[in-house]
Short mmCIF file of C-alpha atoms in Angstrom, two decimals:
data_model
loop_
_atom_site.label_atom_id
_atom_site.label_comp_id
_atom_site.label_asym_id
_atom_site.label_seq_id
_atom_site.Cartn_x
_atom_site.Cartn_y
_atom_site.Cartn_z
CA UNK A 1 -2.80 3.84 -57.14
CA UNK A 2 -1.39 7.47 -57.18
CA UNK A 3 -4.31 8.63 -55.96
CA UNK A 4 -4.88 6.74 -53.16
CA UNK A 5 -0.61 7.22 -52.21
CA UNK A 6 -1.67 10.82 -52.17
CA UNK A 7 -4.96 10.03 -50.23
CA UNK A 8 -2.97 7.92 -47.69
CA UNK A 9 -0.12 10.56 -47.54
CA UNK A 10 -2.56 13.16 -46.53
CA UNK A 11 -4.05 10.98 -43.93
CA UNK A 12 -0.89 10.76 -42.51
CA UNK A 13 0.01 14.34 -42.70
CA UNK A 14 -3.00 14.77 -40.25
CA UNK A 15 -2.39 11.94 -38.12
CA UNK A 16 1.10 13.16 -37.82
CA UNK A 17 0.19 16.90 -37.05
CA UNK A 18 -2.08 15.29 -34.39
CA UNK A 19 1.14 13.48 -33.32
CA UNK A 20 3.34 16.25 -33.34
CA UNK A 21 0.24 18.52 -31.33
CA UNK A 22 -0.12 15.60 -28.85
CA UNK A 23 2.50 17.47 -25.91
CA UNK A 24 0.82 20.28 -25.88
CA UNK A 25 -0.91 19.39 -22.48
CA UNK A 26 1.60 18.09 -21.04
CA UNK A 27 3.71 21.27 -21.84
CA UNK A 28 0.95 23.12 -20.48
CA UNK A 29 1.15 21.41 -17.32
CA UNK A 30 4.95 22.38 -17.44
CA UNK A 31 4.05 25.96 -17.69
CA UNK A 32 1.73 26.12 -14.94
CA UNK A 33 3.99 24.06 -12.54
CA UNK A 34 6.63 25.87 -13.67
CA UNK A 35 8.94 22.34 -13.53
CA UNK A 36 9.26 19.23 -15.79
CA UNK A 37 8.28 17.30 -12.99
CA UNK A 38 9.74 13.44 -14.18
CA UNK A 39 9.14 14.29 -17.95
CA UNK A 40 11.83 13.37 -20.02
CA UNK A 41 13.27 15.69 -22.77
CA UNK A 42 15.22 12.95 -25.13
CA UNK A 43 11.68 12.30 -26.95
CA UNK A 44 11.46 16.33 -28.00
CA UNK A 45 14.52 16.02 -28.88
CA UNK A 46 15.35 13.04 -30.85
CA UNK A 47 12.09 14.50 -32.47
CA UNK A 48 13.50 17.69 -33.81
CA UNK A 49 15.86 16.64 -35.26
CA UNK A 50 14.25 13.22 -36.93
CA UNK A 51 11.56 15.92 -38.07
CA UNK A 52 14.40 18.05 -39.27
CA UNK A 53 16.41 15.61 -41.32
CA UNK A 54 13.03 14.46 -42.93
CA UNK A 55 12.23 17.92 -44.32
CA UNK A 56 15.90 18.09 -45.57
CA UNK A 57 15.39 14.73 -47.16
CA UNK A 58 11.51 15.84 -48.78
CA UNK A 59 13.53 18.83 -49.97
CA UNK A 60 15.92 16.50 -52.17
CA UNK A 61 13.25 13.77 -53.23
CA UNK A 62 11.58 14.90 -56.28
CA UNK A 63 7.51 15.20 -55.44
CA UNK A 64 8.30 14.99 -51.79
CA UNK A 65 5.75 17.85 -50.89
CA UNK A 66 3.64 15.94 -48.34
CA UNK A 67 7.32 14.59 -46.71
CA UNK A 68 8.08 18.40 -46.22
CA UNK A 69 4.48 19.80 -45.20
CA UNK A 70 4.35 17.35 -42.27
CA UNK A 71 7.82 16.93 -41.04
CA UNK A 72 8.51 20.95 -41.70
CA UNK A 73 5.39 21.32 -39.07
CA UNK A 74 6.63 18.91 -36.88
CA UNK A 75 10.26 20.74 -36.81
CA UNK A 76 8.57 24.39 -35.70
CA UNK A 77 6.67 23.10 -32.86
CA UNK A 78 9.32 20.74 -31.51
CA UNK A 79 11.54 23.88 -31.53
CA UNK A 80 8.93 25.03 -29.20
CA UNK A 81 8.35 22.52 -27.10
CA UNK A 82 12.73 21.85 -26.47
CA UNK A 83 12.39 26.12 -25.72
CA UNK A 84 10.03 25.20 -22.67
CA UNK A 85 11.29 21.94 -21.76
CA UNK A 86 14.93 24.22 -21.43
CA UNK A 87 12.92 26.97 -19.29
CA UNK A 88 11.52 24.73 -16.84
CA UNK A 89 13.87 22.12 -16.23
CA UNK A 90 16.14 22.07 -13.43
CA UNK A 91 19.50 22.84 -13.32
CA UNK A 92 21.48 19.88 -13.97
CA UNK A 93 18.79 18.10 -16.31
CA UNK A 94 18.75 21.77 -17.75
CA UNK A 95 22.38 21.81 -18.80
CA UNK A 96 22.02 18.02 -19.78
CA UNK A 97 19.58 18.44 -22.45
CA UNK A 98 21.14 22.55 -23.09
CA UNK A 99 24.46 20.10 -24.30
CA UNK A 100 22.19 17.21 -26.09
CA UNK A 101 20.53 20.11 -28.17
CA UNK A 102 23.77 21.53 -29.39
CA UNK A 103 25.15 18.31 -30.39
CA UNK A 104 22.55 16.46 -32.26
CA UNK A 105 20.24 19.41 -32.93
CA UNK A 106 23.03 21.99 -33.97
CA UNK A 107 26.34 20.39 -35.03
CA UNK A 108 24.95 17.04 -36.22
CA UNK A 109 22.10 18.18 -38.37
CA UNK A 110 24.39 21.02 -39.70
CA UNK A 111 27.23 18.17 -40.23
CA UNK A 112 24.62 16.27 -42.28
CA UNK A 113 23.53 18.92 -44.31
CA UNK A 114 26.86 20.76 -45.08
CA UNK A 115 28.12 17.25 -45.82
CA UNK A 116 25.23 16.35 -48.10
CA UNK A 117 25.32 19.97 -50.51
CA UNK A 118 29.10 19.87 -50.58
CA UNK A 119 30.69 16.56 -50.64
CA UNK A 120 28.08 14.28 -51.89
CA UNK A 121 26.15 14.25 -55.35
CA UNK A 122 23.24 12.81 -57.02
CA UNK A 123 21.33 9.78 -55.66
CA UNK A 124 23.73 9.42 -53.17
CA UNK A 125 22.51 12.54 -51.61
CA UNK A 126 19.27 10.64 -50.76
CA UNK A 127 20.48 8.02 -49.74
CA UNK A 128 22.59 9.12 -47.26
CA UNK A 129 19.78 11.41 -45.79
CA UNK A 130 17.33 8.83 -46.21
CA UNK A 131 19.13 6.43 -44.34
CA UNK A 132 19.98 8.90 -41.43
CA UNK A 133 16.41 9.86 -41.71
CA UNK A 134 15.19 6.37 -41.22
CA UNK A 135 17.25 5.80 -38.25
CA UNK A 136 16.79 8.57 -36.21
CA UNK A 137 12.25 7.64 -37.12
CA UNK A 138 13.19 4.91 -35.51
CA UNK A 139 14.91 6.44 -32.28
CA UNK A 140 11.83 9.34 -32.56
CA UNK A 141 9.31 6.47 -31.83
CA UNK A 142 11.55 4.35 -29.67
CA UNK A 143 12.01 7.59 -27.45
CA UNK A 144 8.79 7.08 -25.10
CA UNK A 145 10.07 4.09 -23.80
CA UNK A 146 12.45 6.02 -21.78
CA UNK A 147 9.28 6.79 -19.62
CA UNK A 148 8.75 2.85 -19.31
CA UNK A 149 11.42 2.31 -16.70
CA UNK A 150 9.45 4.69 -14.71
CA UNK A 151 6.15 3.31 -15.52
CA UNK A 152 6.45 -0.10 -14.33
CA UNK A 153 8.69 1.16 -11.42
CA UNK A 154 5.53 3.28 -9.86
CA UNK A 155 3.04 0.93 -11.60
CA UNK A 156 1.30 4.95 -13.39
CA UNK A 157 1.00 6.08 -16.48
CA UNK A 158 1.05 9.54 -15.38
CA UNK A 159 4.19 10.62 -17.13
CA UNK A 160 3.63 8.25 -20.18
CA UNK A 161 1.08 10.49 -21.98
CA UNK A 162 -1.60 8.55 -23.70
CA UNK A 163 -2.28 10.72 -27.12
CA UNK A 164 1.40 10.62 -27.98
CA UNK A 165 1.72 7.03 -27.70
CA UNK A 166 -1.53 6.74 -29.54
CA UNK A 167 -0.84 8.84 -32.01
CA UNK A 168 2.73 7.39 -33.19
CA UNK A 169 0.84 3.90 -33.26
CA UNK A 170 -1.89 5.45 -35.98
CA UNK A 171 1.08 6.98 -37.61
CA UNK A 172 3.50 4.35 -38.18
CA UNK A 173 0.81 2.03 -39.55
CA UNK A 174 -0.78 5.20 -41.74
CA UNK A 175 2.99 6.35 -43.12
CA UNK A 176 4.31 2.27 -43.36
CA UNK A 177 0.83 2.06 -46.22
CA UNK A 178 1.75 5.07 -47.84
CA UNK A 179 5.76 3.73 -48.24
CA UNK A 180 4.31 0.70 -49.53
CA UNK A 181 2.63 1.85 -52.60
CA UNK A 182 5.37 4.41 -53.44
CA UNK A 183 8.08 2.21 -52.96
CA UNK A 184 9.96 3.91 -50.28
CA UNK A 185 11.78 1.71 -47.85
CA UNK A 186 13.39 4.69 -46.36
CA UNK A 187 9.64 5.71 -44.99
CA UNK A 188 8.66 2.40 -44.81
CA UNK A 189 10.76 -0.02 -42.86
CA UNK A 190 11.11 2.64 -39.77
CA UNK A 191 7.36 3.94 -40.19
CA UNK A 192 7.12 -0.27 -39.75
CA UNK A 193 8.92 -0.36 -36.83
CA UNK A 194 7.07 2.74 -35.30
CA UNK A 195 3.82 1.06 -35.41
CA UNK A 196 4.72 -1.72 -33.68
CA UNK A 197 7.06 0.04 -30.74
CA UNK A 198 3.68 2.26 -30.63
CA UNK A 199 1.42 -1.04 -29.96
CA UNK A 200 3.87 -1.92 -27.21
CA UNK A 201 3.74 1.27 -25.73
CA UNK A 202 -0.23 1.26 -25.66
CA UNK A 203 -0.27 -2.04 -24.68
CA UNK A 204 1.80 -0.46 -21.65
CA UNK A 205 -0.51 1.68 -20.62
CA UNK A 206 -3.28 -0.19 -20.88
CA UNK A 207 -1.58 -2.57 -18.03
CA UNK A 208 -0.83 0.04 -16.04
CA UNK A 209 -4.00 2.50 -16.48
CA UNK A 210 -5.68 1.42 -12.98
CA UNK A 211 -3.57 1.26 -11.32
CA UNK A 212 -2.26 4.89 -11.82
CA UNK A 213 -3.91 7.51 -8.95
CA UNK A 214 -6.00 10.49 -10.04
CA UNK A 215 -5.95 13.85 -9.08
CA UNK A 216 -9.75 13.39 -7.16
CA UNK A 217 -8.02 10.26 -5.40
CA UNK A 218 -5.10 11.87 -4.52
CA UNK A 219 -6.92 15.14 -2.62
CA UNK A 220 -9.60 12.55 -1.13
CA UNK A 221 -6.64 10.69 0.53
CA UNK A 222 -4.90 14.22 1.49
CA UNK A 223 -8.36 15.75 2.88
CA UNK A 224 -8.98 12.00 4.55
CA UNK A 225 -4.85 12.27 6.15
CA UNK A 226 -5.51 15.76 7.49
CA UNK A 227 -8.81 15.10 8.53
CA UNK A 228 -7.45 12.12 10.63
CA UNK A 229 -4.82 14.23 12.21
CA UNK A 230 -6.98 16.78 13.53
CA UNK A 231 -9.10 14.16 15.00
CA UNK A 232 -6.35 12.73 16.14
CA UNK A 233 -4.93 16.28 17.42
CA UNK A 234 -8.09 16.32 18.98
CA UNK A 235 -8.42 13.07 21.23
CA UNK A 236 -4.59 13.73 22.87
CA UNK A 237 -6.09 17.06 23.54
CA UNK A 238 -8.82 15.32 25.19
CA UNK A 239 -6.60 12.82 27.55
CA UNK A 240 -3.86 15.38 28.27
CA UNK A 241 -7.12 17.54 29.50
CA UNK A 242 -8.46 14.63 31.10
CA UNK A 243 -4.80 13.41 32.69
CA UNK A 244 -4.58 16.65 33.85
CA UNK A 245 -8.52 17.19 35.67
CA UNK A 246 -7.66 13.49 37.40
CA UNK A 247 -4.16 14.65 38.39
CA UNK A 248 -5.76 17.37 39.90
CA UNK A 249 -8.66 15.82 41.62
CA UNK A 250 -6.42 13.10 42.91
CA UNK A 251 -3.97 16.29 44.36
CA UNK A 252 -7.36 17.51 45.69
CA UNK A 253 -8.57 14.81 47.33
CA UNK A 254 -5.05 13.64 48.45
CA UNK A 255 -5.43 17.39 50.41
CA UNK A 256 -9.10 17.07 51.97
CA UNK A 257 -8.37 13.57 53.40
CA UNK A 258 -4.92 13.97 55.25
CA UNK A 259 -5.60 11.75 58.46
CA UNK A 260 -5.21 14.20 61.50
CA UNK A 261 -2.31 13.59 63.72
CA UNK A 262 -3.10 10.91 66.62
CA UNK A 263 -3.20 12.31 70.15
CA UNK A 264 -0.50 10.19 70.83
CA UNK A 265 1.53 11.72 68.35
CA UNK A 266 0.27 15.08 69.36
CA UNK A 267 1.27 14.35 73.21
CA UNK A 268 5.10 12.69 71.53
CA UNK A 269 5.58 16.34 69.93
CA UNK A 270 5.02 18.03 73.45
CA UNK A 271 7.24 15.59 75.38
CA UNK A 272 9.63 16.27 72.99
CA UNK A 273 9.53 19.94 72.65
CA UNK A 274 9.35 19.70 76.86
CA UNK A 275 12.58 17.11 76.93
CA UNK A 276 14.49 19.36 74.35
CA UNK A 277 14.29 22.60 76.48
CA UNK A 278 17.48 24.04 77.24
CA UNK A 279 18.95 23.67 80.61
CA UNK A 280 19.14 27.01 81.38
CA UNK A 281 15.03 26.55 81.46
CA UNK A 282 15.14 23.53 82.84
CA UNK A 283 14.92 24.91 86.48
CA UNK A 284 11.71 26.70 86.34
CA UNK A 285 10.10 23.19 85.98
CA UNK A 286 9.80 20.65 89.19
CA UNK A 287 9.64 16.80 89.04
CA UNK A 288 6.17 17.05 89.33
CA UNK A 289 5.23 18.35 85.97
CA UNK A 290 7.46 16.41 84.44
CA UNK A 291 6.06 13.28 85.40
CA UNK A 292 2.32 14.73 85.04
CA UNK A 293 3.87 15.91 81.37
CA UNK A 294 4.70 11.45 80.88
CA UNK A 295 1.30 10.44 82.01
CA UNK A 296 -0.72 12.68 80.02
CA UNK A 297 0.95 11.34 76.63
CA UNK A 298 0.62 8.00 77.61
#
């Protein structure tokens, strides 16, 4: 039975290495965006410090090597990832999480431990870690489900990443074995409760997996938009062009087929201009013309 504790514990040490290596793409996304995007930073960390406490508490338990392995390993990289999340956030989630980090990371761990080596003694010391341990396991694998509100709100999985998820289900159900034959409820009950929160969350996913867009989908349906705008760009061209050539023709053609005036209306303008002489040149004409002047329009 020892042996296969320390066979399971192992197991899990991997699987939870795996676990704790899982944001490393998505972090690397970060870096080369140079923004968080919608990732949320309570997962990282609630994870630091669960992964903290836990090496404090395999630190107290007698043969609690594998406890502090794993959990130390955890702790180092989660420091790393909280670093980056910090960088790249923006400013007010920035000085959000900059204030969650200094009171659960900083004065609450260092609360726990100062309180633990100086005012508590014995078992009671592991208890008391243990128990704080074991709640904040639970919170580590409860913390995803921050992202679900998002998920089912834009119906993708993109900021729900899959390995994490995956990798909290393997490890709940690999750690929950290994409590069971060495008799720790403190690793068991929320290492229990991990694996199923981390069936839920894949369960999750799994409903919302199509439905999510990928990257090829997404530039098909940009080239496809900008493609129909320059076509579109393209025809108004076209019928301003064409407005414009049958504006033109019609201003053309409206020119070349003016009716000429009437030869009534030609005669009309010389009566008039001969009625509207002024008196004064009046005299140099006689009757005669005049009259000859009303026949000839008529």
């Amino acid at each position: 039975m020892a042996n296969f504790s320390f066979i399971l514990g192992i197991i899990g040490n991997v699987i939870s290495i795996l676990m704790f290596a899982a944001p490393i793409k998505t972090f690397k996304r970060i870096i080369k965006k140079k923004s968080t995007e919608d990732f949320k930073g309570i997962p990282y960390i609630t994870t630091l410090l669960s992964t903290s406490l836990w090496t404090f508490y395999g630190l107290l338990k007698p043969g609690g090597l594998l406890v502090v392995t794993v959990n130390g390993t955890g702790a180092i990289l989660h420091i790393v990832y909280v670093t980056l999340f910090l960088i790249y956030a923006p400013k007010t989630l920035k000085i959000q999480s900059i204030k969650l980090v200094a009171i659960i990371d900083i004065a609450f761990l260092g609360a726990v431990i100062a309180i633990t080596l100086l005012a508590v003694h014995g078992n009671t010391q592991l208890t008391l870690v243990g128990l704080l341990a074991a709640g904040l396991n639970i919170v580590m694998y409860a913390s995803p489900l921050s992202a679900t509100r998002t998920v089912i709100k834009m119906k993708s999985v993109e900021y729900m990443p899959f390995f994490l998820s995956f990798f909290q289900f393997l490890n709940g159900g690999v750690w929950a074995a290994y409590a069971v034959f060495v008799k720790d409820y403190y690793i068991g009950v929320p290492n229990g409760i991990g694996f199923l929160l981390g069936s839920a969350q894949l369960i999750l996913y799994f409903i919302y997996y199509k439905s999510t867009p990928t990257k090829s989908t997404d530039q098909k349906e940009e080239k496809e938009g900008s493609a129909h705008l320059v076509r579109r760009g393209i025809q108004l061209n076209d019928l301003d062009g064409a407005h414009e050539n049958d504006k033109n023709n019609r201003n053309l053609h409206k020119g070349k087929s003016l009716p000429k005036p009437s030869l009534a209306r030609q005669y009309s303008e010389k009566l008039v201009k001969t009625l509207s002489i002024s008196p004064s040149s009046l005299g140099s004409y006689n009757e005669d013309d005049i009259e000859k002047g009303l026949k000839d329009a008529h």
